[in-house]
Short mmCIF file of C-alpha atoms in Angstrom, two decimals:
data_model
loop_
_atom_site.label_atom_id
_atom_site.label_comp_id
_atom_site.label_asym_id
_atom_site.label_seq_id
_atom_site.Cartn_x
_atom_site.Cartn_y
_atom_site.Cartn_z
CA MET A 1 -0.16 0.03 0.07
CA ILE A 2 2.82 2.61 0.90
CA LEU A 3 4.45 1.37 -2.34
CA ALA A 4 1.49 3.03 -4.22
CA LEU A 5 2.07 6.53 -2.33
CA PHE A 6 5.89 6.83 -3.35
CA THR A 7 5.09 5.46 -6.90
CA THR A 8 2.50 8.08 -7.35
CA LEU A 9 4.71 10.64 -6.10
CA VAL A 10 7.75 9.63 -8.37
CA VAL A 11 5.68 9.26 -11.61
CA ALA A 12 4.01 12.77 -10.88
CA LEU A 13 7.23 14.52 -10.40
CA VAL A 14 8.87 12.88 -13.47
CA ILE A 15 5.75 14.00 -15.94
CA GLY A 16 6.38 17.31 -14.65
CA ILE A 17 3.34 18.11 -12.00
CA PRO A 18 4.38 20.84 -9.63
CA ILE A 19 5.69 19.43 -6.40
CA GLY A 20 3.08 20.65 -4.11
CA PHE A 21 0.23 18.97 -6.40
CA ALA A 22 2.27 15.82 -6.89
CA ILE A 23 2.51 15.30 -3.06
CA GLY A 24 -0.94 16.08 -2.66
CA ILE A 25 -2.14 13.66 -5.35
CA SER A 26 0.01 10.90 -4.24
CA SER A 27 -1.69 11.25 -0.68
CA MET A 28 -4.97 11.26 -2.36
CA ILE A 29 -4.33 8.07 -4.34
CA PHE A 30 -3.16 6.16 -1.33
CA LEU A 31 -6.44 7.15 0.61
CA LEU A 32 -8.58 5.91 -2.45
CA ILE A 33 -6.91 2.70 -2.49
CA SER A 34 -6.90 1.81 1.11
CA GLY A 35 -10.53 3.40 1.38
CA PHE A 36 -10.08 4.75 4.85
CA PRO A 37 -9.83 7.56 6.26
CA PRO A 38 -11.95 9.84 3.90
CA LEU A 39 -10.19 12.42 1.76
CA THR A 40 -11.37 15.15 4.00
CA ILE A 41 -8.48 14.19 6.10
CA ILE A 42 -6.23 15.78 3.72
CA SER A 43 -7.70 19.43 3.89
CA GLN A 44 -7.76 18.92 7.68
CA ARG A 45 -3.98 18.12 7.66
CA MET A 46 -3.10 20.73 5.09
CA VAL A 47 -4.84 23.37 7.54
CA GLU A 48 -2.93 22.00 10.46
CA GLY A 49 0.59 21.93 8.44
CA VAL A 50 0.55 25.75 8.01
CA ASN A 51 -1.51 26.59 11.28
CA SER A 52 1.42 28.04 12.83
CA PHE A 53 2.29 31.33 14.47
CA PRO A 54 6.30 31.24 13.70
CA LEU A 55 5.37 30.34 10.03
CA MET A 56 3.98 33.79 9.54
CA ALA A 57 7.53 35.02 9.64
CA LEU A 58 7.70 33.32 6.11
CA PRO A 59 5.80 35.85 4.22
CA LEU A 60 6.95 38.68 6.16
CA PHE A 61 10.65 38.09 5.48
CA ILE A 62 9.85 37.32 1.69
CA LEU A 63 8.18 40.80 1.85
CA SER A 64 11.08 42.70 3.72
CA GLY A 65 13.55 41.00 1.23
CA GLU A 66 11.52 42.59 -1.81
CA ILE A 67 11.46 45.86 0.05
CA MET A 68 15.04 45.76 0.65
CA ALA A 69 15.69 45.88 -3.02
CA TYR A 70 14.55 49.72 -3.04
CA GLY A 71 17.61 51.16 -1.92
CA ALA A 72 19.17 48.83 0.94
CA THR A 73 20.22 45.90 -1.09
CA PRO A 74 22.26 47.92 -3.60
CA ARG A 75 23.85 49.56 -0.84
CA LEU A 76 24.86 46.16 0.84
CA MET A 77 25.89 44.69 -2.23
CA LYS A 78 28.35 47.66 -2.87
CA LEU A 79 29.94 47.09 0.62
CA ALA A 80 29.93 43.10 -0.08
CA ASN A 81 31.96 43.91 -3.65
CA MET A 82 34.33 46.38 -1.92
CA ILE A 83 35.14 43.67 0.83
CA LEU A 84 34.97 40.50 -0.94
CA GLY A 85 35.52 41.68 -4.60
CA ARG A 86 38.73 40.23 -5.09
CA VAL A 87 38.09 36.81 -3.55
CA PRO A 88 36.71 34.23 -5.74
CA GLY A 89 33.25 33.33 -4.97
CA GLY A 90 33.21 36.32 -2.52
CA LEU A 91 29.61 37.39 -2.96
CA GLY A 92 28.32 33.46 -2.54
CA ALA A 93 30.49 33.55 0.69
CA ALA A 94 28.62 36.63 1.90
CA ALA A 95 25.24 34.92 1.04
CA ALA A 96 26.04 31.80 2.93
CA GLY A 97 27.01 33.93 5.94
CA GLY A 98 24.02 36.08 5.66
CA CYS A 99 22.07 32.73 5.66
CA ALA A 100 23.96 31.74 8.94
CA PHE A 101 22.98 35.27 10.49
CA PHE A 102 19.47 35.32 9.39
CA GLY A 103 18.92 31.78 10.52
CA ALA A 104 19.63 32.82 13.89
CA ILE A 105 16.79 35.28 13.67
CA SER A 106 14.00 33.22 12.01
CA GLY A 107 14.67 29.85 13.25
CA SER A 108 13.28 28.37 10.04
CA GLY A 109 15.07 27.18 7.06
CA VAL A 110 12.38 28.35 4.69
CA ALA A 111 12.19 31.66 6.06
CA THR A 112 16.02 31.97 5.95
CA THR A 113 16.26 30.69 2.51
CA ALA A 114 13.14 33.24 1.34
CA ALA A 115 14.94 36.25 2.95
CA ILE A 116 18.47 36.07 1.92
CA GLY A 117 17.63 34.32 -1.36
CA SER A 118 15.39 37.07 -2.30
CA ILE A 119 18.12 39.71 -1.50
CA MET A 120 21.42 37.99 -2.82
CA GLY A 121 19.91 35.61 -5.16
CA PRO A 122 19.64 37.96 -8.25
CA GLU A 123 22.72 39.87 -7.29
CA MET A 124 24.58 36.77 -7.60
CA VAL A 125 23.10 35.97 -10.86
CA LYS A 126 23.88 39.66 -11.82
CA ASN A 127 27.60 39.05 -11.12
CA GLY A 128 27.96 35.94 -13.15
CA TYR A 129 26.93 33.01 -10.97
CA HIS A 130 25.04 30.25 -12.52
CA LYS A 131 21.54 30.09 -11.35
CA SER A 132 21.82 26.20 -10.60
CA PHE A 133 24.72 26.87 -8.18
CA THR A 134 23.09 30.17 -6.57
CA ALA A 135 19.88 28.16 -5.69
CA SER A 136 21.95 25.38 -4.46
CA LEU A 137 24.21 27.36 -2.06
CA LEU A 138 21.17 29.33 -0.82
CA ALA A 139 19.23 26.20 -0.21
CA GLY A 140 21.86 24.51 1.67
CA ALA A 141 22.79 27.49 3.66
CA GLY A 142 19.25 28.62 4.13
CA ALA A 143 18.39 24.97 5.59
CA LEU A 144 20.90 25.58 8.34
CA GLY A 145 18.17 28.03 9.85
CA ILE A 146 17.01 25.21 12.07
CA VAL A 147 20.50 24.44 13.14
CA ILE A 148 21.73 27.85 14.23
CA PRO A 149 20.10 29.06 17.44
CA PRO A 150 17.50 29.75 18.55
CA SER A 151 15.84 27.06 16.52
CA ILE A 152 11.98 26.02 16.44
CA SER A 153 13.30 22.50 15.63
CA MET A 154 15.42 22.58 18.68
CA VAL A 155 12.54 23.63 20.73
CA VAL A 156 10.35 20.66 19.24
CA TYR A 157 13.02 18.17 19.70
CA GLY A 158 13.52 19.37 23.32
CA THR A 159 9.85 19.30 24.17
CA ALA A 160 9.32 15.87 22.60
CA CYS A 161 12.39 14.25 24.21
CA THR A 162 12.51 16.14 27.36
CA VAL A 163 15.71 17.60 26.85
CA SER A 164 17.14 20.91 27.73
CA ILE A 165 16.48 23.45 25.02
CA GLY A 166 19.06 26.03 26.47
CA ASP A 167 21.59 22.95 26.15
CA LEU A 168 20.48 22.28 22.56
CA PHE A 169 20.99 25.98 21.54
CA LEU A 170 24.40 25.92 23.07
CA ALA A 171 25.25 22.55 21.29
CA GLY A 172 24.09 23.83 17.78
CA ILE A 173 26.27 26.78 17.61
CA ILE A 174 29.45 24.89 16.49
CA PRO A 175 28.07 22.31 14.18
CA GLY A 176 26.19 25.14 12.58
CA LEU A 177 29.14 27.46 12.03
CA LEU A 178 31.20 24.41 10.75
CA THR A 179 28.80 23.71 8.21
CA VAL A 180 28.50 27.24 6.97
CA GLY A 181 32.20 27.19 6.93
CA PHE A 182 32.35 24.25 4.66
CA LEU A 183 29.95 25.61 2.40
CA ILE A 184 31.98 28.90 2.14
CA GLY A 185 34.70 26.65 1.14
CA LEU A 186 32.88 24.82 -1.42
CA ASP A 187 32.03 28.51 -2.82
CA VAL A 188 35.61 29.52 -2.84
CA VAL A 189 36.58 26.39 -4.69
CA LEU A 190 34.18 26.64 -7.31
CA GLY A 191 34.82 30.44 -7.61
CA ILE A 192 38.24 29.66 -8.53
CA LYS A 193 37.38 27.05 -11.05
CA ARG A 194 34.42 28.95 -12.49
CA GLY A 195 35.77 32.48 -12.24
CA TYR A 196 32.98 33.52 -10.00
CA ARG A 197 34.12 37.13 -9.12
CA ASN A 198 32.20 40.32 -8.07
CA ILE A 199 31.90 43.28 -10.35
CA GLY A 200 33.00 46.46 -9.17
CA GLY A 201 34.51 47.54 -5.65
CA ASN A 202 37.80 46.51 -6.64
CA ASN A 203 39.44 49.85 -7.44
CA LEU A 204 38.10 52.12 -5.22
CA THR A 205 40.19 55.01 -3.18
CA LEU A 206 40.06 55.54 0.62
CA GLY A 207 37.37 58.02 0.43
CA GLU A 208 35.10 56.03 -1.65
CA HIS A 209 35.73 52.98 0.73
CA PHE A 210 34.43 55.20 3.52
CA VAL A 211 31.32 56.38 1.39
CA VAL A 212 30.49 52.92 0.62
CA PHE A 213 30.60 51.72 4.34
CA VAL A 214 28.68 54.64 5.70
CA ASP A 215 26.04 54.29 2.87
CA ALA A 216 25.51 51.03 4.25
CA LEU A 217 25.22 51.28 7.82
CA LEU A 218 21.57 51.66 8.24
CA PRO A 219 20.65 48.59 6.07
CA LEU A 220 23.24 46.58 8.43
CA PHE A 221 21.56 47.76 11.38
CA MET A 222 18.40 45.74 10.50
CA PRO A 223 19.87 42.45 11.34
CA ILE A 224 21.55 43.57 14.51
CA ILE A 225 18.22 45.10 15.62
CA ILE A 226 16.22 41.92 15.13
CA LEU A 227 18.95 39.53 16.31
CA GLY A 228 19.15 41.48 19.40
CA GLY A 229 15.70 41.74 20.09
CA VAL A 230 15.27 38.03 19.66
CA LEU A 231 18.18 37.10 21.94
CA SER A 232 17.15 39.46 24.44
CA GLY A 233 13.46 38.30 24.40
CA ILE A 234 11.98 41.64 23.53
CA PHE A 235 10.14 39.90 20.76
CA THR A 236 9.60 36.62 18.89
CA PRO A 237 11.22 35.80 15.51
CA THR A 238 7.65 36.39 13.69
CA GLU A 239 7.70 39.66 15.50
CA ALA A 240 10.87 40.10 14.23
CA ALA A 241 10.02 39.57 10.77
CA ALA A 242 7.41 42.30 10.94
CA ILE A 243 9.78 44.65 12.39
CA ALA A 244 11.98 43.88 9.33
CA VAL A 245 9.21 44.71 7.29
CA PHE A 246 8.76 47.92 8.92
CA TYR A 247 12.31 48.92 9.03
CA ALA A 248 12.83 48.10 5.33
CA PHE A 249 9.88 50.11 4.43
CA PHE A 250 11.22 53.19 6.53
CA LEU A 251 14.59 52.90 4.72
CA ALA A 252 13.32 52.53 1.38
CA ALA A 253 10.29 55.16 1.37
CA PHE A 254 11.81 57.83 3.97
CA ILE A 255 15.66 57.61 3.98
CA TYR A 256 16.48 56.56 0.50
CA ARG A 257 13.14 57.50 -1.19
CA GLU A 258 13.43 54.99 -3.89
CA LEU A 259 9.94 53.21 -3.05
CA LYS A 260 7.11 54.85 -4.56
CA LEU A 261 3.37 54.39 -3.91
CA SER A 262 2.83 52.63 -7.48
CA ASP A 263 5.46 50.26 -6.32
CA ILE A 264 3.78 49.05 -3.31
CA TYR A 265 1.18 46.78 -5.40
CA ALA A 266 3.70 45.05 -7.36
CA ILE A 267 5.84 44.22 -4.21
CA CYS A 268 2.78 42.85 -2.42
CA ALA A 269 1.61 40.76 -5.17
CA LYS A 270 5.08 39.24 -5.56
CA SER A 271 5.59 38.65 -2.40
CA ALA A 272 2.15 37.01 -1.84
CA GLU A 273 2.30 34.69 -4.79
CA MET A 274 5.95 33.46 -3.54
CA SER A 275 4.53 32.91 -0.27
CA ALA A 276 1.51 31.09 -1.53
CA ILE A 277 3.62 28.56 -3.63
CA ILE A 278 5.90 27.86 -0.94
CA LEU A 279 3.00 27.44 1.77
CA PHE A 280 1.22 25.18 -0.65
CA ILE A 281 3.95 22.85 -0.57
CA MET A 282 4.48 22.82 3.39
CA ALA A 283 0.52 22.25 3.61
CA THR A 284 0.61 19.28 1.09
CA ALA A 285 3.63 17.76 3.02
CA ALA A 286 1.73 17.48 6.03
CA PRO A 287 -0.84 14.81 5.10
CA PHE A 288 1.94 12.93 3.18
CA GLY A 289 4.07 12.84 6.37
CA TRP A 290 0.70 11.89 8.48
CA ILE A 291 0.22 8.94 5.85
CA MET A 292 3.67 7.71 6.87
CA ALA A 293 3.15 7.83 10.44
CA THR A 294 0.12 5.94 10.44
CA GLN A 295 1.64 3.12 8.06
CA ASN A 296 4.52 3.05 10.54
CA VAL A 297 7.38 3.91 8.05
CA PRO A 298 9.97 5.49 10.33
CA GLU A 299 9.52 2.75 13.04
CA VAL A 300 9.83 -0.13 10.32
CA PHE A 301 12.79 1.22 9.00
CA ALA A 302 14.30 1.77 12.42
CA LYS A 303 13.91 -2.00 13.25
CA ALA A 304 15.51 -2.98 10.10
CA LEU A 305 18.45 -0.91 10.59
CA LEU A 306 18.77 -2.13 14.24
CA SER A 307 18.91 -5.59 13.11
CA LEU A 308 21.91 -5.24 10.42
CA SER A 309 24.82 -4.79 12.96
CA SER A 310 25.65 -4.89 16.57
CA ASN A 311 28.45 -2.19 16.31
CA PRO A 312 27.15 1.37 18.13
CA VAL A 313 29.01 3.39 15.61
CA VAL A 314 27.53 1.37 12.48
CA ILE A 315 23.79 1.54 13.97
CA TYR A 316 24.31 5.34 14.69
CA LEU A 317 25.25 5.94 11.41
CA LEU A 318 22.46 3.92 9.98
CA ILE A 319 19.95 5.90 12.08
CA MET A 320 21.61 8.93 10.36
CA ILE A 321 20.92 7.22 6.82
CA LEU A 322 17.40 6.70 8.03
CA LEU A 323 16.94 10.44 9.09
CA LEU A 324 18.28 11.49 5.88
CA PHE A 325 16.03 9.45 3.52
CA LEU A 326 12.99 10.60 5.66
CA GLY A 327 14.27 14.17 5.53
CA THR A 328 13.74 14.10 1.80
CA PHE A 329 10.20 13.02 1.91
CA MET A 330 8.84 14.58 5.10
CA GLU A 331 8.48 18.08 6.92
CA THR A 332 11.40 18.52 9.61
CA ASN A 333 9.38 19.12 12.63
CA SER A 334 7.00 16.30 11.70
CA THR A 335 9.91 13.79 11.19
CA ILE A 336 11.35 14.92 14.71
CA ILE A 337 7.97 14.47 16.42
CA LEU A 338 7.34 10.99 14.85
CA THR A 339 10.96 9.66 14.88
CA ALA A 340 12.79 11.24 17.88
CA PRO A 341 10.88 9.36 20.73
CA ILE A 342 11.25 6.16 18.72
CA LEU A 343 15.04 6.47 17.88
CA LEU A 344 16.27 8.33 21.23
CA PRO A 345 15.71 5.39 23.68
CA VAL A 346 18.05 3.40 21.08
CA VAL A 347 20.59 5.89 20.88
CA THR A 348 21.09 6.45 24.59
CA ASN A 349 21.07 2.67 25.13
CA LEU A 350 24.44 2.71 22.82
CA GLY A 351 25.81 5.27 25.01
CA PHE A 352 25.47 8.54 22.87
CA SER A 353 24.17 11.90 24.59
CA PRO A 354 20.63 12.80 23.76
CA ILE A 355 21.94 16.46 23.20
CA HIS A 356 24.78 15.30 20.79
CA PHE A 357 21.85 12.92 18.99
CA GLY A 358 19.33 16.06 18.76
CA ILE A 359 21.86 18.36 17.11
CA ALA A 360 23.19 15.34 14.71
CA MET A 361 19.36 14.95 13.95
CA ILE A 362 18.40 18.44 13.17
CA LEU A 363 21.56 18.88 10.80
CA ASN A 364 20.64 15.82 9.08
CA LEU A 365 17.11 17.14 8.50
CA ALA A 366 18.52 20.32 7.38
CA ILE A 367 20.30 18.25 4.80
CA GLY A 368 16.91 16.91 3.60
CA GLY A 369 15.56 20.20 3.35
CA ALA A 370 18.13 20.92 0.45
CA THR A 371 17.63 17.46 -0.85
CA PRO A 372 15.02 16.41 -3.64
CA PRO A 373 12.29 15.39 -4.10
CA LEU A 374 10.71 17.22 -0.88
CA ALA A 375 13.40 19.82 -0.67
CA VAL A 376 11.42 22.72 0.50
CA CYS A 377 14.32 24.93 0.86
CA LEU A 378 15.41 24.27 -2.75
CA PHE A 379 12.16 24.76 -4.21
CA THR A 380 12.04 28.20 -2.43
CA SER A 381 15.35 29.35 -4.05
CA CYS A 382 14.58 27.94 -7.21
CA LYS A 383 11.15 29.77 -7.43
CA ILE A 384 12.97 33.10 -6.37
CA LEU A 385 15.57 32.43 -9.37
CA ASP A 386 12.85 31.05 -11.53
CA ILE A 387 14.45 27.60 -12.30
CA SER A 388 13.23 24.31 -12.08
CA VAL A 389 14.89 21.69 -9.52
CA GLU A 390 15.96 19.77 -12.41
CA ASP A 391 18.31 22.75 -13.52
CA THR A 392 20.31 22.66 -10.10
CA PHE A 393 21.83 19.45 -10.82
CA PRO A 394 24.75 18.37 -10.28
CA ASP A 395 25.47 21.74 -8.05
CA ILE A 396 22.93 20.68 -5.56
CA ILE A 397 24.91 17.50 -5.26
CA TYR A 398 28.02 19.16 -4.52
CA VAL A 399 26.06 21.08 -1.73
CA VAL A 400 24.72 18.12 -0.13
CA VAL A 401 27.90 16.30 -0.16
CA THR A 402 29.67 19.06 1.47
CA MET A 403 26.99 19.33 4.16
CA SER A 404 27.09 15.50 4.65
CA ILE A 405 30.95 15.72 5.25
CA ALA A 406 30.37 18.16 8.18
CA LEU A 407 27.42 16.01 9.45
CA LEU A 408 29.73 13.09 9.36
CA ILE A 409 32.31 14.89 11.52
CA VAL A 410 29.63 15.91 14.11
CA VAL A 411 28.39 12.63 14.24
CA LEU A 412 32.10 10.92 14.76
CA ILE A 413 33.42 13.60 17.08
CA PRO A 414 30.62 14.22 19.60
CA GLN A 415 32.76 17.09 21.33
CA VAL A 416 31.98 19.29 18.20
CA SER A 417 28.34 19.69 19.55
CA LEU A 418 28.95 19.17 23.23
CA PHE A 419 32.07 21.40 23.68
CA LEU A 420 30.29 24.60 24.87
CA VAL A 421 27.68 22.60 26.79
CA ASN A 422 30.47 21.07 28.87
CA ALA A 423 32.59 24.08 28.94
CA LEU A 424 29.83 26.02 30.65
CA GLY A 425 29.23 23.24 32.90
CA LYS A 426 25.67 22.38 31.70
#
């Protein structure tokens, strides 16, 4: 029965049906074949899948990114070109670092990809980056929004498994930054090989350097204000997204005066269209994940893996492979809720820390967020750049392999994630 679910999904994707409809159709076919429950469960689960207050940050960050294009983004790009203009792949490195920074604000991989992708993606393409690599890099770095604290997924894991959320926040810092560093390294290597260099900003005088820096100060304050407010507890990530929209509008309309009244409708329409497409994919992923849960797919895979070896490290690596597989088909938080309570007792009996497992699990699922077929972050970046997922190959493979190497280091060296926790006596 479960074979019909995956077969329908693969066939639908192969013949070119949009991903959101493909996921929904596969769920409908499964329910029609099984005869129970009724098809109305799909609409119920779709509503529950997007009925989330933190998810409101997604359209708001998309909107702020669109507004930033009127004055703020060009000034930030000039600053990036000035600093990194002579570095191969410098603008891509700035994009990856920006994803890490905004990931610490939103706590969502999709919101991070949308926010940074809307700002950096078009600029990278203008500077000669291939759309395939740009979309892949933004998807991989953006997906790390769930790894770099504060993270919504860490809250979900800590609640589901009774693990200290504060310890998880500390444990996620080094693995998140390590993975970002690996992606920046990939960007530099490909930048040298493919000749990715920034246009302009390389032959400025000292006075021109100062002007560019001062001109970019106000846009640079936005992430500082937002991150400071979130970490100090003044406002939530969703409220931070609303503040980002207000601040971007203030700069564009009143400081730089590049945003006109006639532009507002087009900006809102474009943001709404992009948000609707992404949210529809996330909504249809909810009943798909629910069907997998009712059919005990995660549990069946777990039992099968545990029967393959008696070596703790081998079993741990097999569990990571299981999570990587599930992460390519299921929404991140749903996967955590469904599998963490099942897998955690097995992992702790093998002698591994629940905190270490939580970080490895979340990093693993972040990789899944950039890996087809259900790569929500990749679909987000592809939508921004107006290309299909198929167009990102083989660049998305380079990104996924690079992130997987970082994951392997985190898995095999627990102190990478536990160092700060132990150092601070937690």
